[in-house]
Amino acid sequence: MFRSIIQLILLTLTAVPLVAQNSDLFIYREFENAVKKGTRTMDGIPGSAYWVNSTNYKIKASLEPVTGKISGEASIVFSNNSPDDLKNLAFNLYPDLYKKGSQRNVDVSPEDLTDGMNLQELIINGAPFPLDKMQRNKAKGLIKLPEPLKSKTSLSITVKWSFTMPKNPDARIGTYGDSSYFVAYWYPQVAVYDDITGWDALGYEGEHEFYNDNNSFEVELTIPDDILVWATGTHLNTKELFSESYFKRYETAKKSEKPVIICEPGEVKDVLKPGGVKTWKFSAIDVPDFSFSVSNNMRWEAVGLPVENGKRNVLISSVYRPGTDSLVGEVITLSRHIIKYFSEEFPGIPYPYETMTVFNGSGGMEFPMMVNQDVENDRWLATYVTTHEIAHTYFPFLTGTNEKRFSWLDEGMAVYLPLSEQTKIYGGLRYDEMTASNLSRTMGTQNDVPLMIPSHFVQGGAHMIGAYARSGMAFLILENIIGKDIVKKSIQDFVNVWKHKHPTPYDFFFSINRSSGKNLNWFWKAWFFDYGYPSLGLNDIDLKNGRKFEVVKKGHFPVPVVLEILFEDGTVETISKTAEVWKNGEKSLVLSVPGTKKIDKITLGSPKIPDVDNSDNILNLTK
């Protein structure tokens, strides 16, 4: 008994430095354990023992455009870089979302219900694996390996499969008439095994998004003649497939500063050399996933963009349906503009890939080097969705964040990064004001939950409010506190350190603290860990005689203070304080109006700042 007590005391003492250092932030035990193991640190940088796995895919697949059936065979090499011997292997089998009886958070048309992904053969290290031994649930497949995969070794996998694309498009993939498809989540994918939770055991229910290692792909897609293909990565055999005149257009577009029409819908049959079925070859290195689109009736425009001071060129394409609103044709210019902005201005990180294709399909969804979206007849939506989806290049694709558990980190960043430029592109787009208005209605309600509650536990409107609005606003307030230049530097540092890895929210928080030179835990705690809402009010202390008044912090969340003082002579002065005035738990802020001019009215707040109760945001002295 005494020995047990001593052991307990020693264990408690060894935990003190970690807890004491971050006593104002709750730390998940998984992260504490990672710090103890040396894979993470409290400074926002990987530990000396950090590791990350990777998978190489060589895929040969075909698409039957009439039926939408995809058949494939893949040779996969999974590298176990972890210190653990792995007894199991987990796969993502995303087409099982459409399997009859599968658990889903989204509606699926009855005509799209299938048997899911049809696995025909699975070979592990040269030995056939019995498919009936695979446990399948919620688009996840788990097998027990015949022999444990030793640490620092690799495993070879051969798999054959098929499935049928849904006839009805959703927000991510779809069928768009004859011979037009956007295909994603389409191959058996090795799941992530990381230092935080081990195997990613979370399935796919159609609502929450994804979590992938940094992988490489060699893909061959066999498609009937007169159908074009766009995909993640570099197209390796364009010259082999394209007729000479269209190949010249393609090459011209790579270096052109203005969009080049590569083909009109009626020209598709002329783009490719005669000869029947075509095999399109693509290569993508250091990407988390691979998607592709096909069509025989789209307009294809492309333009080039030099990045890294002209060291390389990015080919940007817009592929859209004939007869769509003219603004869809502007997406090519918009895409080039925002990639240039991200690369050169904010966050000032060069676009890391060779291509970007925006496909006019459905919804609005990001993929490495690909976007699937439908923004017809809405210029505001075209501006927002295009810039938002391309921003995902940095979060989660480049940084490898876990969208399943903490979707706010990539979605919030994709809201924040293009925000100021969206307003310049389309002046009526005031997403910051829309977000503030939305949060003023929703924060503090049952639909508003702390962002550090893992995303897969939160659904519907509550998930959307947190992942997009609350996190996007939090990053705007972070900018208010430390300034945009420091935010930019801090994001650059974070991306450089965590590129192609798997940062958690704690790595992000501590990295920003380190880069900014500020302990921002008071801010992280409120906006990311706590329940509550933002609300400020005004109180007249002695305005008529002493010109003093008070800003009262009624809510829990720190927000900036913006005051407009109207004098009786009609002149106006503004007083602004950053949200940092509340960092030490202050409940009020006493201010004095400078000068001697008679005060008419003081107004608190801004359309860009959420406030759930603004009934006491005006002091009138002339009443």
mmCIF file of N, CA and C in Angstrom, residues 172-280:
data_model
loop_
_atom_site.group_PDB
_atom_site.id
_atom_site.type_symbol
_atom_site.label_atom_id
_atom_site.label_comp_id
_atom_site.label_asym_id
_atom_site.label_seq_id
_atom_site.Cartn_x
_atom_site.Cartn_y
_atom_site.Cartn_z
ATOM 1 N N ARG A 172 -20.303 16.876 -52.899
ATOM 2 C CA ARG A 172 -18.888 16.545 -53.055
ATOM 3 C C ARG A 172 -18.567 15.843 -54.368
ATOM 4 N N ILE A 173 -19.378 14.883 -54.772
ATOM 5 C CA ILE A 173 -19.130 14.154 -56.010
ATOM 6 C C ILE A 173 -20.423 14.087 -56.800
ATOM 7 N N GLY A 174 -20.362 13.552 -58.032
ATOM 8 C CA GLY A 174 -21.618 13.426 -58.736
ATOM 9 C C GLY A 174 -21.518 13.048 -60.191
ATOM 10 N N THR A 175 -22.696 12.757 -60.739
ATOM 11 C CA THR A 175 -22.906 12.492 -62.157
ATOM 12 C C THR A 175 -23.678 13.670 -62.724
ATOM 13 N N TYR A 176 -23.213 14.197 -63.840
ATOM 14 C CA TYR A 176 -23.799 15.422 -64.396
ATOM 15 C C TYR A 176 -24.162 15.198 -65.864
ATOM 16 N N GLY A 177 -25.209 14.416 -66.075
ATOM 17 C CA GLY A 177 -25.613 14.119 -67.440
ATOM 18 C C GLY A 177 -24.734 13.035 -68.038
ATOM 19 N N ASP A 178 -24.822 12.894 -69.335
ATOM 20 C CA ASP A 178 -24.074 11.847 -70.025
ATOM 21 C C ASP A 178 -22.579 12.134 -69.997
ATOM 22 N N SER A 179 -21.822 11.198 -69.516
ATOM 23 C CA SER A 179 -20.355 11.204 -69.617
ATOM 24 C C SER A 179 -19.673 12.329 -68.850
ATOM 25 N N SER A 180 -20.330 12.908 -67.860
ATOM 26 C CA SER A 180 -19.692 13.922 -67.020
ATOM 27 C C SER A 180 -19.768 13.477 -65.559
ATOM 28 N N TYR A 181 -18.605 13.373 -64.936
ATOM 29 C CA TYR A 181 -18.528 12.899 -63.559
ATOM 30 C C TYR A 181 -17.455 13.674 -62.804
ATOM 31 N N PHE A 182 -17.684 13.844 -61.512
ATOM 32 C CA PHE A 182 -16.595 14.208 -60.608
ATOM 33 C C PHE A 182 -16.438 13.046 -59.646
ATOM 34 N N VAL A 183 -15.250 12.445 -59.662
ATOM 35 C CA VAL A 183 -15.006 11.197 -58.943
ATOM 36 C C VAL A 183 -14.010 11.439 -57.811
ATOM 37 N N ALA A 184 -14.418 11.097 -56.605
ATOM 38 C CA ALA A 184 -13.532 11.204 -55.439
ATOM 39 C C ALA A 184 -13.909 10.119 -54.445
ATOM 40 N N TYR A 185 -13.017 9.868 -53.483
ATOM 41 C CA TYR A 185 -13.249 8.844 -52.454
ATOM 42 C C TYR A 185 -13.562 7.509 -53.131
ATOM 43 N N TRP A 186 -12.726 7.125 -54.057
ATOM 44 C CA TRP A 186 -13.089 6.084 -55.017
ATOM 45 C C TRP A 186 -12.197 4.857 -54.983
ATOM 46 N N TYR A 187 -11.144 4.850 -54.200
ATOM 47 C CA TYR A 187 -10.222 3.720 -54.161
ATOM 48 C C TYR A 187 -10.035 3.273 -52.710
ATOM 49 N N PRO A 188 -9.690 2.002 -52.477
ATOM 50 C CA PRO A 188 -9.402 1.570 -51.102
ATOM 51 C C PRO A 188 -8.169 2.311 -50.583
ATOM 52 N N GLN A 189 -8.360 3.021 -49.520
ATOM 53 C CA GLN A 189 -7.329 3.933 -49.026
ATOM 54 C C GLN A 189 -6.851 3.476 -47.651
ATOM 55 N N VAL A 190 -5.544 3.365 -47.492
ATOM 56 C CA VAL A 190 -4.998 3.027 -46.176
ATOM 57 C C VAL A 190 -5.264 4.193 -45.228
ATOM 58 N N ALA A 191 -5.840 3.894 -44.082
ATOM 59 C CA ALA A 191 -6.175 4.933 -43.110
ATOM 60 C C ALA A 191 -4.913 5.442 -42.410
ATOM 61 N N VAL A 192 -5.088 6.502 -41.642
ATOM 62 C CA VAL A 192 -3.975 7.108 -40.907
ATOM 63 C C VAL A 192 -3.752 6.357 -39.597
ATOM 64 N N TYR A 193 -2.508 6.097 -39.319
ATOM 65 C CA TYR A 193 -2.075 5.632 -37.999
ATOM 66 C C TYR A 193 -1.129 6.697 -37.456
ATOM 67 N N ASP A 194 -1.522 7.358 -36.359
ATOM 68 C CA ASP A 194 -0.702 8.458 -35.854
ATOM 69 C C ASP A 194 -0.337 8.267 -34.391
ATOM 70 N N ASP A 195 0.400 9.236 -33.856
ATOM 71 C CA ASP A 195 0.909 9.148 -32.488
ATOM 72 C C ASP A 195 -0.107 9.592 -31.454
ATOM 73 N N ILE A 196 -1.273 10.064 -31.905
ATOM 74 C CA ILE A 196 -2.287 10.567 -30.977
ATOM 75 C C ILE A 196 -3.330 9.503 -30.657
ATOM 76 N N THR A 197 -3.929 8.899 -31.674
ATOM 77 C CA THR A 197 -5.011 7.930 -31.449
ATOM 78 C C THR A 197 -4.724 6.554 -32.035
ATOM 79 N N GLY A 198 -3.558 6.352 -32.632
ATOM 80 C CA GLY A 198 -3.318 5.091 -33.315
ATOM 81 C C GLY A 198 -4.059 5.077 -34.640
ATOM 82 N N TRP A 199 -4.695 3.958 -34.966
ATOM 83 C CA TRP A 199 -5.458 3.903 -36.212
ATOM 84 C C TRP A 199 -6.650 4.854 -36.160
ATOM 85 N N ASP A 200 -6.869 5.557 -37.238
ATOM 86 C CA ASP A 200 -8.065 6.392 -37.365
ATOM 87 C C ASP A 200 -9.260 5.462 -37.532
ATOM 88 N N ALA A 201 -10.019 5.314 -36.461
ATOM 89 C CA ALA A 201 -11.141 4.375 -36.461
ATOM 90 C C ALA A 201 -12.457 5.026 -36.847
ATOM 91 N N LEU A 202 -12.445 6.330 -37.092
ATOM 92 C CA LEU A 202 -13.688 7.022 -37.415
ATOM 93 C C LEU A 202 -14.101 6.718 -38.842
ATOM 94 N N GLY A 203 -15.358 6.341 -39.011
ATOM 95 C CA GLY A 203 -15.872 6.029 -40.333
ATOM 96 C C GLY A 203 -16.302 7.267 -41.090
ATOM 97 N N TYR A 204 -17.002 7.033 -42.182
ATOM 98 C CA TYR A 204 -17.471 8.135 -43.037
ATOM 99 C C TYR A 204 -18.983 8.041 -43.142
ATOM 100 N N GLU A 205 -19.664 9.119 -42.703
ATOM 101 C CA GLU A 205 -21.125 9.138 -42.738
ATOM 102 C C GLU A 205 -21.655 10.199 -43.686
ATOM 103 N N GLY A 206 -20.774 10.775 -44.508
ATOM 104 C CA GLY A 206 -21.210 11.713 -45.534
ATOM 105 C C GLY A 206 -21.230 13.159 -45.102
ATOM 106 N N GLU A 207 -21.109 13.433 -43.800
ATOM 107 C CA GLU A 207 -21.148 14.813 -43.305
ATOM 108 C C GLU A 207 -19.745 15.316 -42.977
ATOM 109 N N HIS A 208 -19.088 14.661 -42.038
ATOM 110 C CA HIS A 208 -17.750 15.092 -41.653
ATOM 111 C C HIS A 208 -16.747 14.683 -42.717
ATOM 112 N N GLU A 209 -15.595 15.333 -42.670
ATOM 113 C CA GLU A 209 -14.683 15.180 -43.795
ATOM 114 C C GLU A 209 -13.563 14.184 -43.495
ATOM 115 N N PHE A 210 -12.307 14.497 -43.752
ATOM 116 C CA PHE A 210 -11.336 13.439 -43.972
ATOM 117 C C PHE A 210 -10.038 13.659 -43.188
ATOM 118 N N TYR A 211 -9.194 12.651 -43.245
ATOM 119 C CA TYR A 211 -7.901 12.677 -42.560
ATOM 120 C C TYR A 211 -6.989 11.720 -43.297
ATOM 121 N N ASN A 212 -5.919 12.253 -43.900
ATOM 122 C CA ASN A 212 -5.055 11.435 -44.739
ATOM 123 C C ASN A 212 -3.586 11.717 -44.468
ATOM 124 N N ASP A 213 -2.775 10.700 -44.713
ATOM 125 C CA ASP A 213 -1.331 10.888 -44.709
ATOM 126 C C ASP A 213 -0.898 11.615 -45.975
ATOM 127 N N ASN A 214 0.360 11.981 -45.993
ATOM 128 C CA ASN A 214 0.960 12.586 -47.180
ATOM 129 C C ASN A 214 1.480 11.451 -48.064
ATOM 130 N N ASN A 215 0.877 11.292 -49.244
ATOM 131 C CA ASN A 215 1.115 10.112 -50.060
ATOM 132 C C ASN A 215 1.609 10.472 -51.452
ATOM 133 N N SER A 216 1.843 9.460 -52.254
ATOM 134 C CA SER A 216 2.179 9.669 -53.664
ATOM 135 C C SER A 216 1.319 8.746 -54.518
ATOM 136 N N PHE A 217 1.051 9.200 -55.746
ATOM 137 C CA PHE A 217 0.139 8.477 -56.627
ATOM 138 C C PHE A 217 0.697 8.402 -58.040
ATOM 139 N N GLU A 218 0.600 7.236 -58.630
ATOM 140 C CA GLU A 218 0.749 7.051 -60.070
ATOM 141 C C GLU A 218 -0.547 6.408 -60.541
ATOM 142 N N VAL A 219 -1.289 7.128 -61.366
ATOM 143 C CA VAL A 219 -2.638 6.695 -61.717
ATOM 144 C C VAL A 219 -2.796 6.644 -63.225
ATOM 145 N N GLU A 220 -3.354 5.537 -63.706
ATOM 146 C CA GLU A 220 -3.714 5.388 -65.112
ATOM 147 C C GLU A 220 -5.222 5.189 -65.196
ATOM 148 N N LEU A 221 -5.881 6.081 -65.920
ATOM 149 C CA LEU A 221 -7.334 6.051 -66.063
ATOM 150 C C LEU A 221 -7.686 5.735 -67.508
ATOM 151 N N THR A 222 -8.360 4.629 -67.720
ATOM 152 C CA THR A 222 -8.760 4.221 -69.062
ATOM 153 C C THR A 222 -10.200 4.657 -69.297
ATOM 154 N N ILE A 223 -10.365 5.518 -70.299
ATOM 155 C CA ILE A 223 -11.643 6.178 -70.559
ATOM 156 C C ILE A 223 -11.956 6.047 -72.048
ATOM 157 N N PRO A 224 -13.222 5.856 -72.418
ATOM 158 C CA PRO A 224 -13.564 5.814 -73.842
ATOM 159 C C PRO A 224 -13.149 7.083 -74.577
ATOM 160 N N ASP A 225 -13.004 6.967 -75.877
ATOM 161 C CA ASP A 225 -12.575 8.088 -76.712
ATOM 162 C C ASP A 225 -13.563 9.248 -76.612
ATOM 163 N N ASP A 226 -13.082 10.434 -76.940
ATOM 164 C CA ASP A 226 -13.890 11.656 -76.983
ATOM 165 C C ASP A 226 -14.379 12.096 -75.603
ATOM 166 N N ILE A 227 -13.671 11.716 -74.578
ATOM 167 C CA ILE A 227 -13.963 12.184 -73.223
ATOM 168 C C ILE A 227 -12.660 12.700 -72.627
ATOM 169 N N LEU A 228 -12.713 13.893 -72.038
ATOM 170 C CA LEU A 228 -11.523 14.500 -71.448
ATOM 171 C C LEU A 228 -11.464 14.210 -69.954
ATOM 172 N N VAL A 229 -10.252 14.255 -69.413
ATOM 173 C CA VAL A 229 -10.023 13.941 -68.004
ATOM 174 C C VAL A 229 -9.184 15.046 -67.371
ATOM 175 N N TRP A 230 -9.570 15.457 -66.168
ATOM 176 C CA TRP A 230 -8.784 16.386 -65.352
ATOM 177 C C TRP A 230 -8.586 15.716 -63.996
ATOM 178 N N ALA A 231 -7.423 15.870 -63.412
ATOM 179 C CA ALA A 231 -7.156 15.108 -62.192
ATOM 180 C C ALA A 231 -6.114 15.785 -61.322
ATOM 181 N N THR A 232 -6.028 15.304 -60.089
ATOM 182 C CA THR A 232 -4.943 15.678 -59.189
ATOM 183 C C THR A 232 -3.608 15.325 -59.836
ATOM 184 N N GLY A 233 -2.656 16.237 -59.759
ATOM 185 C CA GLY A 233 -1.308 15.904 -60.195
ATOM 186 C C GLY A 233 -0.955 16.398 -61.579
ATOM 187 N N THR A 234 0.150 15.881 -62.088
ATOM 188 C CA THR A 234 0.683 16.251 -63.396
ATOM 189 C C THR A 234 0.217 15.251 -64.436
ATOM 190 N N HIS A 235 -0.317 15.772 -65.545
ATOM 191 C CA HIS A 235 -0.718 14.897 -66.650
ATOM 192 C C HIS A 235 0.537 14.516 -67.425
ATOM 193 N N LEU A 236 0.846 13.229 -67.446
ATOM 194 C CA LEU A 236 2.126 12.776 -67.978
ATOM 195 C C LEU A 236 2.134 12.547 -69.484
ATOM 196 N N ASN A 237 0.993 12.227 -70.075
ATOM 197 C CA ASN A 237 1.004 11.846 -71.496
ATOM 198 C C ASN A 237 0.081 12.707 -72.349
ATOM 199 N N THR A 238 0.059 13.995 -72.056
ATOM 200 C CA THR A 238 -0.773 14.912 -72.837
ATOM 201 C C THR A 238 -0.379 14.893 -74.310
ATOM 202 N N LYS A 239 0.895 14.970 -74.583
ATOM 203 C CA LYS A 239 1.356 15.008 -75.980
ATOM 204 C C LYS A 239 0.974 13.740 -76.724
ATOM 205 N N GLU A 240 0.981 12.638 -76.014
ATOM 206 C CA GLU A 240 0.620 11.353 -76.619
ATOM 207 C C GLU A 240 -0.858 11.298 -76.984
ATOM 208 N N LEU A 241 -1.703 11.961 -76.187
ATOM 209 C CA LEU A 241 -3.151 11.875 -76.379
ATOM 210 C C LEU A 241 -3.719 12.989 -77.247
ATOM 211 N N PHE A 242 -3.172 14.204 -77.120
ATOM 212 C CA PHE A 242 -3.773 15.364 -77.772
ATOM 213 C C PHE A 242 -3.309 15.490 -79.220
ATOM 214 N N SER A 243 -4.233 15.963 -80.050
ATOM 215 C CA SER A 243 -3.837 16.329 -81.410
ATOM 216 C C SER A 243 -2.929 17.551 -81.338
ATOM 217 N N GLU A 244 -2.161 17.782 -82.379
ATOM 218 C CA GLU A 244 -1.088 18.777 -82.327
ATOM 219 C C GLU A 244 -1.591 20.176 -82.001
ATOM 220 N N SER A 245 -2.665 20.609 -82.648
ATOM 221 C CA SER A 245 -3.133 21.985 -82.451
ATOM 222 C C SER A 245 -3.627 22.212 -81.026
ATOM 223 N N TYR A 246 -4.289 21.213 -80.450
ATOM 224 C CA TYR A 246 -4.807 21.375 -79.092
ATOM 225 C C TYR A 246 -3.705 21.207 -78.056
ATOM 226 N N PHE A 247 -2.717 20.420 -78.374
ATOM 227 C CA PHE A 247 -1.561 20.324 -77.479
ATOM 228 C C PHE A 247 -0.840 21.665 -77.408
ATOM 229 N N LYS A 248 -0.772 22.367 -78.543
ATOM 230 C CA LYS A 248 -0.140 23.687 -78.555
ATOM 231 C C LYS A 248 -0.927 24.663 -77.681
ATOM 232 N N ARG A 249 -2.252 24.610 -77.754
ATOM 233 C CA ARG A 249 -3.071 25.475 -76.892
ATOM 234 C C ARG A 249 -2.785 25.163 -75.412
ATOM 235 N N TYR A 250 -2.722 23.895 -75.116
ATOM 236 C CA TYR A 250 -2.462 23.449 -73.741
ATOM 237 C C TYR A 250 -1.117 23.981 -73.251
ATOM 238 N N GLU A 251 -0.092 23.871 -74.067
ATOM 239 C CA GLU A 251 1.235 24.342 -73.695
ATOM 240 C C GLU A 251 1.277 25.865 -73.610
ATOM 241 N N THR A 252 0.547 26.530 -74.510
ATOM 242 C CA THR A 252 0.484 27.993 -74.480
ATOM 243 C C THR A 252 -0.148 28.483 -73.186
ATOM 244 N N ALA A 253 -1.214 27.793 -72.756
ATOM 245 C CA ALA A 253 -1.929 28.205 -71.546
ATOM 246 C C ALA A 253 -1.031 28.172 -70.321
ATOM 247 N N LYS A 254 -0.092 27.250 -70.272
ATOM 248 C CA LYS A 254 0.780 27.116 -69.105
ATOM 249 C C LYS A 254 1.556 28.395 -68.811
ATOM 250 N N LYS A 255 1.874 29.141 -69.869
ATOM 251 C CA LYS A 255 2.697 30.335 -69.692
ATOM 252 C C LYS A 255 1.937 31.623 -69.993
ATOM 253 N N SER A 256 0.650 31.497 -70.237
ATOM 254 C CA SER A 256 -0.152 32.671 -70.582
ATOM 255 C C SER A 256 -0.670 33.366 -69.330
ATOM 256 N N GLU A 257 -0.655 34.696 -69.349
ATOM 257 C CA GLU A 257 -1.206 35.464 -68.233
ATOM 258 C C GLU A 257 -2.704 35.688 -68.392
ATOM 259 N N LYS A 258 -3.225 35.403 -69.581
ATOM 260 C CA LYS A 258 -4.653 35.537 -69.842
ATOM 261 C C LYS A 258 -5.220 34.173 -70.204
ATOM 262 N N PRO A 259 -6.490 33.915 -69.854
ATOM 263 C CA PRO A 259 -7.076 32.602 -70.118
ATOM 264 C C PRO A 259 -7.047 32.230 -71.598
ATOM 265 N N VAL A 260 -6.746 30.983 -71.833
ATOM 266 C CA VAL A 260 -6.738 30.410 -73.177
ATOM 267 C C VAL A 260 -7.854 29.376 -73.246
ATOM 268 N N ILE A 261 -8.719 29.491 -74.245
ATOM 269 C CA ILE A 261 -9.763 28.486 -74.437
ATOM 270 C C ILE A 261 -9.122 27.271 -75.106
ATOM 271 N N ILE A 262 -9.000 26.206 -74.364
ATOM 272 C CA ILE A 262 -8.395 25.003 -74.937
ATOM 273 C C ILE A 262 -9.398 24.277 -75.819
ATOM 274 N N CYS A 263 -10.647 24.208 -75.386
ATOM 275 C CA CYS A 263 -11.658 23.635 -76.277
ATOM 276 C C CYS A 263 -13.052 24.053 -75.851
ATOM 277 N N GLU A 264 -13.929 24.142 -76.841
ATOM 278 C CA GLU A 264 -15.351 24.349 -76.629
ATOM 279 C C GLU A 264 -16.025 22.975 -76.564
ATOM 280 N N PRO A 265 -17.254 22.910 -76.051
ATOM 281 C CA PRO A 265 -17.919 21.609 -75.928
ATOM 282 C C PRO A 265 -17.968 20.813 -77.230
ATOM 283 N N GLY A 266 -18.229 21.471 -78.333
ATOM 284 C CA GLY A 266 -18.330 20.752 -79.600
ATOM 285 C C GLY A 266 -17.008 20.313 -80.186
ATOM 286 N N GLU A 267 -15.908 20.732 -79.573
ATOM 287 C CA GLU A 267 -14.588 20.411 -80.108
ATOM 288 C C GLU A 267 -13.924 19.221 -79.419
ATOM 289 N N VAL A 268 -14.574 18.667 -78.417
ATOM 290 C CA VAL A 268 -13.925 17.633 -77.618
ATOM 291 C C VAL A 268 -13.425 16.489 -78.485
ATOM 292 N N LYS A 269 -14.210 16.101 -79.479
ATOM 293 C CA LYS A 269 -13.809 14.973 -80.328
ATOM 294 C C LYS A 269 -12.554 15.277 -81.130
ATOM 295 N N ASP A 270 -12.253 16.574 -81.305
ATOM 296 C CA ASP A 270 -11.064 16.953 -82.073
ATOM 297 C C ASP A 270 -9.820 17.099 -81.199
ATOM 298 N N VAL A 271 -10.018 17.198 -79.895
ATOM 299 C CA VAL A 271 -8.879 17.416 -78.998
ATOM 300 C C VAL A 271 -7.951 16.206 -78.995
ATOM 301 N N LEU A 272 -8.548 15.018 -78.968
ATOM 302 C CA LEU A 272 -7.766 13.794 -78.838
ATOM 303 C C LEU A 272 -7.443 13.190 -80.198
ATOM 304 N N LYS A 273 -6.309 12.561 -80.266
ATOM 305 C CA LYS A 273 -5.943 11.843 -81.479
ATOM 306 C C LYS A 273 -6.899 10.671 -81.684
ATOM 307 N N PRO A 274 -7.159 10.293 -82.919
ATOM 308 C CA PRO A 274 -8.036 9.140 -83.156
ATOM 309 C C PRO A 274 -7.398 7.862 -82.629
ATOM 310 N N GLY A 275 -8.257 6.896 -82.317
ATOM 311 C CA GLY A 275 -7.671 5.635 -81.864
ATOM 312 C C GLY A 275 -8.441 4.935 -80.773
ATOM 313 N N GLY A 276 -9.667 5.333 -80.501
ATOM 314 C CA GLY A 276 -10.490 4.602 -79.543
ATOM 315 C C GLY A 276 -10.170 4.922 -78.098
ATOM 316 N N VAL A 277 -10.259 3.908 -77.259
ATOM 317 C CA VAL A 277 -10.086 4.065 -75.812
ATOM 318 C C VAL A 277 -8.727 4.682 -75.492
ATOM 319 N N LYS A 278 -8.730 5.595 -74.529
ATOM 320 C CA LYS A 278 -7.499 6.292 -74.145
ATOM 321 C C LYS A 278 -7.149 5.977 -72.688
ATOM 322 N N THR A 279 -5.864 5.914 -72.418
ATOM 323 C CA THR A 279 -5.386 5.776 -71.043
ATOM 324 C C THR A 279 -4.659 7.053 -70.651
ATOM 325 N N TRP A 280 -5.189 7.732 -69.652
ATOM 326 C CA TRP A 280 -4.642 8.989 -69.157
ATOM 327 C C TRP A 280 -3.748 8.689 -67.958
#
